[in-house]
Amino acid sequence: MKTQAAASYPLGVSTRGRMLTRVGYAALYTLLIILAVTQLLPLLWLMLFSLKNNQEVFNLPPFALPSQPHWENYMNVWTSGNIGRYFFNSVLVTVISVVLTVLLASFVTFAITRMRWKGSQLVLGLFMVGLMIPVHSTLIPLFSMFLKLHLTDTPLSIILSYVAFNLPTTMMILLGFYYALPREVEEASVMDGCSVNRMFFRIVLPMTTPVMATTSIINMIYNWNEFIFVNTFISSDENKTLTVGVQNFIGQYTTDWGAIGATLMISILPILLVFLIMSDRIVEGIAAGSVKG
Amino acid sequence: MEKVMSNKIVIALYVLPSLLLLLTVIYVPIVLTAYYGLNQWNGIGSMTFVGLDNYQRLFTDTAFWQSAWHSLLLALFSGVSLIGYLVIAMILSGKIKGANLLRKIYLIPMLLSSVAIAQLWLKIYHPTNGVLNSLLTSVGVHNPPEWLANPSLVLPALFIPIIWQYAGFYILIYYAGLKNIPETLVEAARIDGASAWQIATRIKLPLLREVINVTIILSIVGSLKYFDLIYVMTDGGPNGASEVMASYMYHQAFRSFDFGYGSATAFALLFICLVATWLIRKATASSDTIQYS
């Protein structure tokens, strides 16, 4: 550890120092690269076996390329199961929840940070305590409430749960941004005879687009991957999202490794694509969302 | 100005929808969980009030305590691994080329759904065709173990993918925290002749204290309520050897249809998480707050 830390601050004046620094750097890079490889290798293996047939999976070494890529694995799982349906449900539930969460959180955050009213701190406190509450401790009553309201097995049950549980995190990311907005903007718009609604929709909301984009992506990743609510509330295949659908689909294909690999690849590709395009925003958002807690 | 920004109707319109959602989806269910725990109930029929019976049963239920022990082991394991993440983030935040790309690579597993990760690792651990045992056989191990079917190996085998999933997340948080430390402070210390080790331990660590506290809470509470990967990979098996508190609660309620007892377990889970948060906060509370900006 000592040499590692030393190496990150090259002060090397003497030749011996420089040698040490160079060795230190090599060691550091090796460590960092080994870690990166460990993070990627399982996924590389998944990609490889999604393109193999069973014979190749079982007889070739794990990281060998298939003799020819079996793209038909992807075609088969897409056409034989409900993957398309699950995919559509995931998109639907994710988009609606993200839009609702970010809009509602923006309303509340604006009211708490910019408007004057008694109880604003109490309300903020209620939302922030919500951050610490495990989903599991609400699951049984939520299930029986939804059952009574005939909401089980409907997309609405999961959308409501996603929005409620994502509001606190989303607000936490928005708060810092809203506190930092200059007062002059409000003063000027009030002088011009602007109503609060107009100020919010025409001036404040557009100003917060960058942070809204960040929270949307964080919300998207969470909703796309969510498991326990869908697994508990949704019973029919028709309403399942990709995460839970994939789980059941794989249950029927315990032996066809190529099909399993292709199914898993289909379920993770959208997130990987979004990450490739927007990785900076995602990284910033995750960092902002957790450090401020 | 004052008048516009304290418009009661607007405040109500902006706050009430989210607040109602928060109360009905998170706070009301928590109260109901505590109440259901006082009843004998199969989820559909009528409830019979049994007082503290379920909670008493919880105290003498060895299966529950075993699951609590497993959750605690996971919490300890993740807590200790934070040290490693901190070291890696320190290295990464030094003058390392490609640090940006590396931290993004580390983050990838965290973006994927637990189901995809669980299914992938199920295949990695597959006794005959999994990549792990294939590699072990190719280096001459004759009878590689059945990782997930062996009661004494199953917990460590499950902890590894969990660590794999979250490593990038914590490295990112530490990295962001380290990048927030003003360069001038480090520079000043260096001019005063502080060694890299001294800079890391005397300047960076104390300034990172708040961030470290947050990660300790996140990782320990996150472990105590951990569910997804274990549920999909082993479902608590073999024979309860990998059961954790959340999966135990889920089995009691949604498989044994013992909603009263399941609720008591869920309430215990919430209680343990809140107590853990409180204890960690108390243990890490500092009398002197450090300001550097």
Coordinates of C-alpha atoms in Angstrom, one line a residue:
Chain A
M1 CA 0.0 0.0 0.0
K2 CA 2.8 2.3 0.9
T3 CA 4.6 1.9 -2.4
Q4 CA 1.3 2.1 -4.3
A5 CA 0.4 5.4 -2.7
A6 CA 3.9 6.7 -3.2
A7 CA 3.8 5.9 -6.9
S8 CA 0.7 7.9 -7.6
Y9 CA 2.7 11.1 -6.6
P10 CA 5.9 10.9 -8.6
L11 CA 8.3 13.2 -6.9
G12 CA 11.2 11.1 -8.0
V13 CA 14.4 13.1 -8.2
S14 CA 17.0 10.4 -7.8
T15 CA 17.3 7.6 -10.4
R16 CA 16.5 5.0 -7.8
G17 CA 13.4 6.9 -7.0
R18 CA 12.4 7.0 -10.6
M19 CA 13.0 3.2 -10.9
L20 CA 10.8 2.6 -7.9
T21 CA 8.1 4.9 -9.3
R22 CA 8.2 3.0 -12.6
V23 CA 7.9 -0.4 -10.9
G24 CA 5.2 1.0 -8.7
Y25 CA 3.2 2.2 -11.6
A26 CA 3.5 -1.1 -13.4
A27 CA 2.2 -2.9 -10.3
L28 CA -0.7 -0.4 -10.0
Y29 CA -1.8 -0.8 -13.6
T30 CA -1.6 -4.5 -13.3
L31 CA -3.9 -4.4 -10.2
L32 CA -6.4 -2.0 -11.9
I33 CA -6.4 -4.0 -15.1
I34 CA -6.9 -7.3 -13.4
L35 CA -9.9 -5.8 -11.7
A36 CA -11.3 -4.5 -15.0
V37 CA -10.8 -7.9 -16.5
T38 CA -12.6 -9.6 -13.7
Q39 CA -15.6 -7.2 -14.1
L40 CA -15.8 -7.9 -17.8
L41 CA -14.8 -11.6 -18.2
P42 CA -18.1 -13.1 -17.0
L43 CA -19.9 -10.9 -19.6
L44 CA -17.6 -11.9 -22.3
W45 CA -18.2 -15.5 -21.5
L46 CA -21.9 -14.9 -21.6
M47 CA -21.6 -13.3 -25.0
L48 CA -19.6 -16.2 -26.3
F49 CA -21.9 -18.9 -25.2
S50 CA -25.0 -17.1 -26.5
L51 CA -23.4 -17.7 -29.9
K52 CA -22.6 -21.3 -29.5
N53 CA -24.7 -24.5 -29.7
N54 CA -24.7 -27.0 -26.8
Q55 CA -22.0 -29.2 -28.3
E56 CA -19.6 -26.2 -28.6
V57 CA -20.5 -25.0 -25.1
F58 CA -19.7 -28.3 -23.5
N59 CA -16.7 -29.4 -25.7
L60 CA -14.8 -26.2 -26.5
P61 CA -12.7 -24.4 -23.8
P62 CA -14.9 -21.7 -22.1
F63 CA -13.4 -18.7 -23.9
A64 CA -13.0 -20.3 -27.3
L65 CA -14.9 -18.8 -30.2
P66 CA -17.7 -20.8 -31.8
S67 CA -16.8 -22.3 -35.2
Q68 CA -19.4 -20.0 -36.6
P69 CA -21.6 -17.6 -34.6
H70 CA -25.1 -19.1 -34.1
W71 CA -27.2 -15.9 -34.4
E72 CA -30.2 -18.2 -34.7
N73 CA -30.1 -18.5 -30.9
Y74 CA -31.3 -14.9 -30.8
M75 CA -33.9 -15.4 -33.5
N76 CA -35.2 -18.5 -31.7
V77 CA -35.7 -17.1 -28.3
W78 CA -37.2 -13.9 -29.7
T79 CA -39.8 -15.7 -31.7
S80 CA -40.5 -18.8 -29.5
G81 CA -41.2 -17.0 -26.2
N82 CA -42.9 -13.9 -25.0
I83 CA -39.6 -11.9 -25.0
G84 CA -41.1 -9.2 -27.2
R85 CA -44.1 -8.8 -24.9
Y86 CA -41.8 -8.6 -21.8
F87 CA -39.6 -6.1 -23.6
F88 CA -42.6 -3.9 -24.4
N89 CA -43.9 -4.1 -20.8
S90 CA -40.5 -3.1 -19.5
V91 CA -40.3 -0.1 -21.8
L92 CA -43.9 0.9 -20.9
V93 CA -43.5 0.6 -17.1
T94 CA -40.1 2.2 -17.1
V95 CA -41.0 5.2 -19.3
I96 CA -44.2 6.0 -17.4
S97 CA -42.5 5.6 -14.0
V98 CA -39.5 7.7 -14.9
V99 CA -41.6 10.6 -16.3
L100 CA -43.9 10.5 -13.3
T101 CA -41.1 10.3 -10.7
V102 CA -39.0 13.1 -12.2
L103 CA -42.0 15.4 -12.6
L104 CA -43.4 14.8 -9.2
A105 CA -40.0 15.1 -7.6
S106 CA -39.4 18.4 -9.4
F107 CA -42.7 19.8 -8.1
V108 CA -41.9 18.8 -4.5
T109 CA -38.3 19.9 -4.6
F110 CA -39.3 23.3 -6.0
A111 CA -42.0 23.8 -3.3
I112 CA -39.5 22.8 -0.6
T113 CA -36.5 24.8 -1.7
R114 CA -38.0 27.9 -3.3
M115 CA -41.4 28.5 -1.8
R116 CA -42.2 29.6 1.8
W117 CA -44.5 27.5 3.9
K118 CA -44.7 25.9 7.4
G119 CA -44.0 22.2 7.5
S120 CA -41.7 22.2 4.5
Q121 CA -38.8 20.8 6.6
L122 CA -41.1 18.1 8.0
V123 CA -42.2 17.0 4.6
L124 CA -38.6 16.9 3.4
G125 CA -37.8 14.8 6.5
L126 CA -40.6 12.3 5.6
F127 CA -39.2 11.9 2.1
M128 CA -35.6 11.5 3.3
V129 CA -36.5 8.9 6.0
G130 CA -38.1 7.0 3.1
L131 CA -34.6 6.5 1.8
M132 CA -33.8 4.1 4.6
I133 CA -36.9 1.9 4.4
P134 CA -36.4 -1.5 2.9
V135 CA -38.9 -2.5 0.2
H136 CA -39.4 -5.8 1.9
S137 CA -41.0 -4.4 5.0
T138 CA -43.8 -2.9 2.9
L139 CA -44.3 -5.8 0.6
I140 CA -47.0 -7.8 2.4
P141 CA -49.4 -4.9 3.1
L142 CA -48.8 -3.5 -0.4
F143 CA -49.8 -6.9 -1.9
S144 CA -53.0 -7.1 0.2
M145 CA -53.8 -3.4 -0.6
F146 CA -53.4 -4.0 -4.3
L147 CA -55.4 -7.2 -4.1
K148 CA -58.3 -5.4 -2.5
L149 CA -58.2 -2.6 -5.1
H150 CA -57.9 -5.2 -7.9
L151 CA -54.6 -3.7 -8.9
T152 CA -52.6 -6.9 -8.6
D153 CA -51.5 -8.2 -12.0
T154 CA -51.7 -4.7 -13.5
P155 CA -48.9 -2.4 -14.7
L156 CA -50.3 0.3 -12.4
S157 CA -49.4 -1.7 -9.2
I158 CA -45.7 -1.7 -10.1
I159 CA -45.7 1.9 -11.5
L160 CA -47.1 3.2 -8.2
S161 CA -44.5 1.3 -6.2
Y162 CA -41.6 2.4 -8.4
V163 CA -42.6 6.1 -8.3
A164 CA -43.1 6.1 -4.5
F165 CA -39.8 4.3 -3.8
N166 CA -37.8 6.4 -6.3
L167 CA -39.1 9.8 -5.2
P168 CA -36.7 10.1 -2.2
T169 CA -33.5 9.3 -4.2
T170 CA -34.6 11.5 -7.1
M171 CA -35.4 14.4 -4.8
M172 CA -32.0 14.0 -3.1
I173 CA -30.2 14.5 -6.4
L174 CA -32.5 17.4 -7.4
L175 CA -32.2 19.2 -4.0
G176 CA -28.6 20.4 -4.4
F177 CA -29.4 21.7 -7.9
Y178 CA -32.5 23.6 -6.8
Y179 CA -30.8 25.2 -3.8
A180 CA -28.1 26.5 -6.1
L181 CA -30.6 28.3 -8.5
P182 CA -30.2 32.0 -8.3
R183 CA -32.9 34.0 -6.5
E184 CA -32.8 36.7 -9.1
V185 CA -34.5 34.5 -11.6
E186 CA -37.6 34.3 -9.4
E187 CA -37.5 38.0 -8.5
A188 CA -37.3 39.0 -12.1
S189 CA -40.1 36.8 -13.2
V190 CA -42.3 37.9 -10.3
M191 CA -41.6 41.6 -11.2
D192 CA -42.8 40.8 -14.7
G193 CA -46.0 39.5 -13.3
C194 CA -45.3 35.8 -13.8
S195 CA -47.4 33.3 -11.9
V196 CA -45.7 30.5 -9.9
N197 CA -46.9 27.9 -12.3
R198 CA -45.6 29.8 -15.3
M199 CA -42.3 30.4 -13.5
F200 CA -41.9 26.8 -12.7
F201 CA -42.8 25.4 -16.2
R202 CA -41.2 28.1 -18.3
I203 CA -38.1 29.1 -16.3
V204 CA -37.2 26.7 -13.5
L205 CA -37.9 23.3 -15.2
P206 CA -36.0 24.2 -18.4
M207 CA -33.0 25.3 -16.2
T208 CA -32.9 21.9 -14.5
T209 CA -32.8 19.8 -17.7
P210 CA -29.3 18.5 -17.1
V211 CA -30.1 17.2 -13.6
M212 CA -33.4 15.8 -14.8
A213 CA -31.6 13.8 -17.4
T214 CA -29.3 12.4 -14.8
T215 CA -32.1 11.4 -12.5
S216 CA -34.1 9.9 -15.4
I217 CA -31.2 7.6 -16.3
I218 CA -30.7 6.5 -12.7
N219 CA -34.5 5.8 -12.4
M220 CA -34.5 4.0 -15.7
I221 CA -31.7 1.6 -14.7
Y222 CA -33.5 0.9 -11.4
N223 CA -36.9 0.3 -13.0
W224 CA -35.6 -1.7 -15.9
N225 CA -33.9 -4.2 -13.5
E226 CA -36.5 -4.2 -10.7
F227 CA -37.4 -7.7 -9.6
I228 CA -39.3 -8.2 -6.3
F229 CA -42.3 -6.0 -7.0
V230 CA -43.0 -7.6 -10.4
N231 CA -42.3 -11.0 -9.0
T232 CA -44.9 -10.5 -6.2
F233 CA -47.6 -8.4 -7.9
I234 CA -47.7 -9.7 -11.4
S235 CA -48.9 -13.2 -12.1
S236 CA -49.8 -13.4 -15.8
D237 CA -47.2 -13.7 -18.5
E238 CA -49.0 -10.9 -20.4
N239 CA -48.0 -8.3 -17.8
K240 CA -44.5 -9.5 -16.8
T241 CA -41.5 -7.3 -17.4
L242 CA -38.3 -8.5 -18.9
T243 CA -36.5 -9.2 -15.6
V244 CA -39.1 -11.6 -14.3
G245 CA -40.1 -12.9 -17.7
V246 CA -36.5 -13.9 -18.5
Q247 CA -36.3 -15.7 -15.2
N248 CA -39.3 -17.9 -16.0
F249 CA -38.4 -18.3 -19.6
I250 CA -35.0 -19.7 -18.6
G251 CA -36.7 -22.1 -16.2
Q252 CA -38.2 -23.8 -19.3
Y253 CA -34.9 -24.0 -21.2
T254 CA -32.6 -25.5 -18.5
T255 CA -30.5 -27.4 -21.0
D256 CA -30.2 -25.2 -24.1
W257 CA -27.3 -22.9 -23.1
G258 CA -27.2 -21.0 -26.3
A259 CA -30.9 -20.0 -25.9
I260 CA -30.3 -19.0 -22.2
G261 CA -27.3 -16.9 -23.2
A262 CA -29.2 -15.2 -26.0
T263 CA -32.1 -14.4 -23.7
L264 CA -29.8 -12.9 -21.1
M265 CA -28.0 -10.9 -23.7
I266 CA -31.3 -9.5 -25.0
S267 CA -32.2 -8.4 -21.4
I268 CA -29.0 -6.6 -20.7
L269 CA -28.3 -5.1 -24.1
P270 CA -30.6 -2.0 -23.7
I271 CA -28.8 -1.0 -20.5
L272 CA -25.4 -1.6 -22.0
L273 CA -26.3 0.5 -25.0
V274 CA -27.6 3.4 -22.9
F275 CA -24.4 3.1 -20.8
L276 CA -22.2 3.3 -23.9
I277 CA -24.0 6.5 -25.1
M278 CA -24.5 8.2 -21.7
S279 CA -21.9 6.8 -19.4
D280 CA -20.7 10.2 -18.2
R281 CA -24.2 11.2 -17.1
I282 CA -24.7 7.9 -15.4
V283 CA -21.4 8.0 -13.5
E284 CA -22.1 11.6 -12.4
G285 CA -25.6 10.8 -11.3
I286 CA -24.7 7.7 -9.3
A287 CA -21.9 9.6 -7.6
A288 CA -24.2 12.6 -6.8
G289 CA -27.1 10.5 -5.6
S290 CA -25.0 8.6 -3.1
V291 CA -22.5 11.0 -1.7
K292 CA -25.0 13.7 -0.7
G293 CA -26.9 11.2 1.5
Chain B
M1 CA -42.6 38.3 -4.1
E2 CA -43.4 36.9 -0.6
K3 CA -47.0 36.6 -1.6
V4 CA -46.4 34.8 -4.8
M5 CA -43.9 32.4 -3.3
S6 CA -46.2 31.4 -0.4
N7 CA -49.3 30.7 -2.5
K8 CA -51.0 27.9 -0.5
I9 CA -52.9 26.4 -3.4
V10 CA -49.8 26.1 -5.6
I11 CA -47.9 24.5 -2.7
A12 CA -50.7 22.0 -2.1
L13 CA -50.8 21.1 -5.8
Y14 CA -47.1 20.6 -6.0
V15 CA -46.6 18.6 -2.8
L16 CA -49.8 16.7 -2.1
P17 CA -49.7 14.1 -4.9
S18 CA -46.2 12.9 -4.1
L19 CA -46.8 13.1 -0.4
L20 CA -50.0 11.0 -0.6
L21 CA -48.1 8.4 -2.7
L22 CA -45.3 8.3 -0.2
L23 CA -47.7 7.9 2.7
T24 CA -49.9 5.2 1.0
V25 CA -47.1 3.2 -0.6
I26 CA -44.4 3.4 2.1
Y27 CA -45.6 4.7 5.5
V28 CA -49.1 3.2 5.8
P29 CA -47.7 -0.3 4.8
I30 CA -45.1 -0.1 7.5
V31 CA -47.7 0.5 10.1
L32 CA -49.8 -2.3 8.6
T33 CA -46.8 -4.6 8.7
A34 CA -46.4 -4.1 12.4
Y35 CA -50.1 -4.7 12.8
Y36 CA -50.3 -7.8 10.6
G37 CA -47.5 -9.2 12.7
L38 CA -49.9 -9.3 15.7
N39 CA -52.3 -11.5 13.8
Q40 CA -52.7 -15.0 12.5
W41 CA -53.5 -14.6 8.8
N42 CA -53.2 -16.6 5.6
G43 CA -53.5 -13.5 3.4
I44 CA -57.1 -14.1 2.1
G45 CA -59.3 -15.2 5.0
S46 CA -60.0 -13.3 8.2
M47 CA -57.4 -12.3 10.7
T48 CA -57.2 -13.6 14.2
F49 CA -55.5 -11.3 16.7
V50 CA -52.8 -13.2 18.5
G51 CA -50.9 -10.4 20.3
L52 CA -47.2 -10.9 20.4
D53 CA -47.3 -14.6 19.6
N54 CA -45.6 -14.1 16.2
Y55 CA -42.9 -12.0 17.7
Q56 CA -42.3 -14.5 20.4
R57 CA -42.1 -17.3 17.9
L58 CA -39.5 -15.2 16.0
F59 CA -37.3 -15.2 19.0
T60 CA -37.2 -19.0 19.4
D61 CA -37.2 -19.7 15.6
T62 CA -33.7 -21.1 14.9
A63 CA -34.3 -20.9 11.1
F64 CA -34.9 -17.2 11.4
W65 CA -31.8 -16.7 13.5
Q66 CA -29.8 -18.7 11.1
S67 CA -31.0 -16.5 8.3
A68 CA -30.2 -13.4 10.4
W69 CA -26.7 -14.8 10.9
H70 CA -26.2 -15.2 7.2
S71 CA -27.3 -11.6 6.6
L72 CA -24.9 -10.5 9.2
L73 CA -22.1 -12.4 7.6
L74 CA -22.9 -10.7 4.3
A75 CA -22.9 -7.4 6.0
L76 CA -19.4 -8.1 7.6
F77 CA -18.1 -9.3 4.3
S78 CA -19.2 -6.2 2.4
G79 CA -18.1 -3.9 5.2
V80 CA -14.6 -5.4 5.1
S81 CA -14.4 -5.2 1.3
L82 CA -15.0 -1.5 1.5
I83 CA -11.3 -1.1 2.5
G84 CA -10.3 -2.7 -0.8
Y85 CA -12.5 -0.3 -2.7
L86 CA -11.1 2.6 -0.9
V87 CA -7.5 1.6 -1.8
I88 CA -8.5 1.1 -5.4
A89 CA -10.2 4.5 -5.5
M90 CA -7.1 6.2 -4.0
I91 CA -5.0 4.6 -6.7
L92 CA -7.5 5.5 -9.4
S93 CA -7.7 9.2 -8.2
G94 CA -3.9 9.6 -8.5
K95 CA -2.3 10.5 -11.7
I96 CA -3.4 7.4 -13.6
K97 CA -4.0 7.4 -17.3
G98 CA -7.3 5.9 -18.3
A99 CA -8.8 6.3 -14.8
N100 CA -12.1 7.4 -16.4
L101 CA -12.4 4.4 -18.6
L102 CA -11.5 2.0 -15.8
R103 CA -14.0 3.3 -13.3
K104 CA -16.7 3.0 -16.0
I105 CA -15.7 -0.6 -16.7
Y106 CA -15.9 -1.4 -13.0
L107 CA -19.4 0.0 -12.9
I108 CA -20.9 -2.2 -15.7
P109 CA -22.1 -5.2 -13.5
M110 CA -24.1 -2.8 -11.3
L111 CA -26.2 -1.7 -14.2
L112 CA -27.4 -5.2 -15.0
S113 CA -30.5 -6.8 -13.5
S114 CA -30.0 -9.2 -10.6
V115 CA -31.8 -11.9 -12.5
A116 CA -29.3 -11.6 -15.4
I117 CA -26.4 -11.6 -13.0
A118 CA -27.8 -14.5 -11.0
Q119 CA -28.4 -16.6 -14.2
L120 CA -25.0 -15.8 -15.5
W121 CA -23.3 -16.9 -12.2
L122 CA -25.5 -20.0 -12.0
K123 CA -23.9 -21.0 -15.3
I124 CA -20.4 -20.0 -14.0
Y125 CA -20.9 -22.3 -11.0
H126 CA -22.5 -25.1 -13.0
P127 CA -20.9 -28.3 -11.6
T128 CA -20.0 -29.9 -14.9
N129 CA -20.1 -27.3 -17.7
G130 CA -19.6 -24.0 -15.8
V131 CA -16.6 -21.9 -16.6
L132 CA -15.2 -22.2 -13.1
N133 CA -15.1 -26.0 -12.9
S134 CA -14.0 -26.3 -16.5
L135 CA -11.0 -24.1 -15.6
L136 CA -10.4 -26.1 -12.4
T137 CA -10.5 -29.4 -14.4
S138 CA -8.2 -28.1 -17.0
V139 CA -5.5 -27.3 -14.4
G140 CA -5.8 -30.8 -13.0
V141 CA -8.4 -30.7 -10.2
H142 CA -10.3 -34.0 -10.4
N143 CA -13.4 -33.5 -8.5
P144 CA -14.3 -29.8 -8.4
P145 CA -17.0 -29.0 -5.9
E146 CA -20.6 -28.4 -6.6
W147 CA -20.4 -24.8 -5.4
L148 CA -24.1 -24.1 -4.8
A149 CA -25.2 -27.5 -3.6
N150 CA -22.6 -27.7 -0.9
P151 CA -23.9 -26.2 2.4
S152 CA -20.5 -25.0 3.5
L153 CA -19.5 -23.4 0.2
V154 CA -22.8 -21.9 -0.9
L155 CA -22.6 -18.7 1.2
P156 CA -19.1 -17.7 0.0
A157 CA -20.1 -18.7 -3.5
L158 CA -23.0 -16.3 -3.3
F159 CA -21.1 -13.5 -1.7
I160 CA -18.6 -13.3 -4.7
P161 CA -21.2 -12.3 -7.3
I162 CA -22.7 -9.8 -4.9
I163 CA -19.3 -8.2 -4.4
W164 CA -18.7 -8.4 -8.1
Q165 CA -22.0 -6.6 -8.7
Y166 CA -21.4 -3.7 -6.3
A167 CA -17.6 -3.2 -6.4
G168 CA -17.8 -0.5 -9.1
F169 CA -20.5 1.4 -7.2
Y170 CA -18.4 1.9 -4.1
I171 CA -15.2 2.6 -6.0
L172 CA -17.1 5.3 -7.9
I173 CA -18.4 6.9 -4.6
Y174 CA -15.0 7.0 -3.1
Y175 CA -13.5 8.3 -6.3
A176 CA -16.1 11.1 -6.5
G177 CA -15.4 11.9 -2.8
L178 CA -11.6 12.0 -3.4
K179 CA -12.0 14.2 -6.5
N180 CA -14.0 16.7 -4.3
I181 CA -10.9 17.3 -2.1
P182 CA -9.4 20.6 -3.2
E183 CA -6.1 20.0 -5.0
T184 CA -4.6 23.0 -3.1
L185 CA -4.7 21.2 0.2
V186 CA -2.8 18.2 -1.2
E187 CA -0.4 20.5 -2.9
A188 CA 0.3 22.5 0.3
A189 CA 1.0 19.3 2.2
R190 CA 3.3 18.1 -0.5
I191 CA 5.3 21.4 -0.4
D192 CA 5.5 21.1 3.4
G193 CA 7.2 17.8 2.8
A194 CA 4.5 15.3 3.6
S195 CA 5.0 11.8 2.1
A196 CA 2.3 10.3 -0.1
W197 CA 1.4 7.9 2.7
Q198 CA 1.0 10.9 5.1
I199 CA -1.1 12.7 2.5
A200 CA -3.4 9.7 2.1
T201 CA -3.8 8.9 5.8
R202 CA -3.7 12.4 7.4
I203 CA -5.4 14.5 4.8
K204 CA -7.5 12.5 2.4
L205 CA -8.9 9.9 4.8
P206 CA -10.1 12.5 7.4
L207 CA -11.7 14.6 4.7
L208 CA -13.4 11.5 3.2
R209 CA -14.9 10.6 6.6
E210 CA -18.5 11.6 5.8
V211 CA -18.4 9.7 2.5
I212 CA -16.9 6.7 4.2
N213 CA -19.7 6.8 6.8
V214 CA -22.3 6.9 4.1
T215 CA -20.8 3.9 2.3
I216 CA -20.6 1.9 5.6
I217 CA -24.4 2.5 6.1
L218 CA -25.2 1.7 2.5
S219 CA -23.2 -1.5 2.4
I220 CA -24.3 -2.8 5.8
V221 CA -28.0 -2.0 5.5
G222 CA -28.0 -3.1 1.9
S223 CA -26.6 -6.4 3.0
L224 CA -29.0 -6.9 5.8
K225 CA -32.0 -6.5 3.4
Y226 CA -30.3 -8.3 0.5
F227 CA -32.6 -10.6 -1.5
D228 CA -32.6 -10.7 -5.3
L229 CA -29.5 -12.7 -6.2
I230 CA -29.9 -15.2 -3.4
Y231 CA -33.5 -15.8 -4.2
V232 CA -32.8 -16.5 -7.9
M233 CA -29.6 -18.5 -7.5
T234 CA -30.4 -20.8 -4.5
D235 CA -33.7 -19.8 -3.1
G236 CA -32.2 -20.1 0.3
G237 CA -31.0 -23.7 -0.3
P238 CA -29.6 -26.2 0.1
N239 CA -31.7 -26.8 3.1
G240 CA -31.6 -23.2 4.4
A241 CA -27.8 -22.9 4.1
S242 CA -28.1 -19.7 2.2
E243 CA -31.4 -18.3 3.6
V244 CA -31.2 -14.6 4.5
M245 CA -33.7 -12.5 6.4
A246 CA -35.5 -11.1 3.4
S247 CA -35.8 -14.5 1.7
Y248 CA -37.0 -16.0 4.9
M249 CA -39.7 -13.4 5.1
Y250 CA -40.7 -13.9 1.5
H251 CA -41.0 -17.7 2.0
Q252 CA -43.1 -17.4 5.1
A253 CA -45.5 -14.9 3.5
F254 CA -45.7 -15.8 -0.1
R255 CA -45.0 -19.5 0.0
S256 CA -46.2 -20.8 3.3
F257 CA -49.1 -18.2 3.2
D258 CA -48.3 -17.3 6.8
F259 CA -48.8 -13.6 6.3
G260 CA -48.9 -12.8 10.1
Y261 CA -45.6 -14.5 10.8
G262 CA -44.1 -13.1 7.5
S263 CA -45.1 -9.6 8.6
A264 CA -43.5 -10.1 12.0
T265 CA -40.3 -11.1 10.2
A266 CA -40.6 -8.1 7.8
F267 CA -41.0 -5.8 10.8
A268 CA -38.0 -7.3 12.5
L269 CA -36.1 -6.7 9.3
L270 CA -37.1 -3.0 9.2
F271 CA -36.2 -2.7 12.9
I272 CA -32.8 -4.3 12.5
C273 CA -32.0 -2.0 9.5
L274 CA -33.0 1.1 11.4
V275 CA -31.1 0.1 14.5
A276 CA -28.0 -0.7 12.4
T277 CA -28.2 2.7 10.7
W278 CA -28.6 4.4 14.1
L279 CA -25.7 2.4 15.6
I280 CA -23.3 3.2 12.7
R281 CA -24.2 6.8 12.8
K282 CA -23.6 6.9 16.5
A283 CA -20.3 5.0 16.2
T284 CA -19.0 7.3 13.4
A285 CA -20.4 10.6 14.6
S286 CA -17.6 13.2 14.9
S287 CA -17.5 16.0 17.4
D288 CA -15.5 18.2 15.0
T289 CA -16.7 18.7 11.5
I290 CA -14.0 19.4 9.0
Q291 CA -14.6 22.1 6.5
Y292 CA -12.4 22.6 3.5
S293 CA -14.4 24.6 1.0

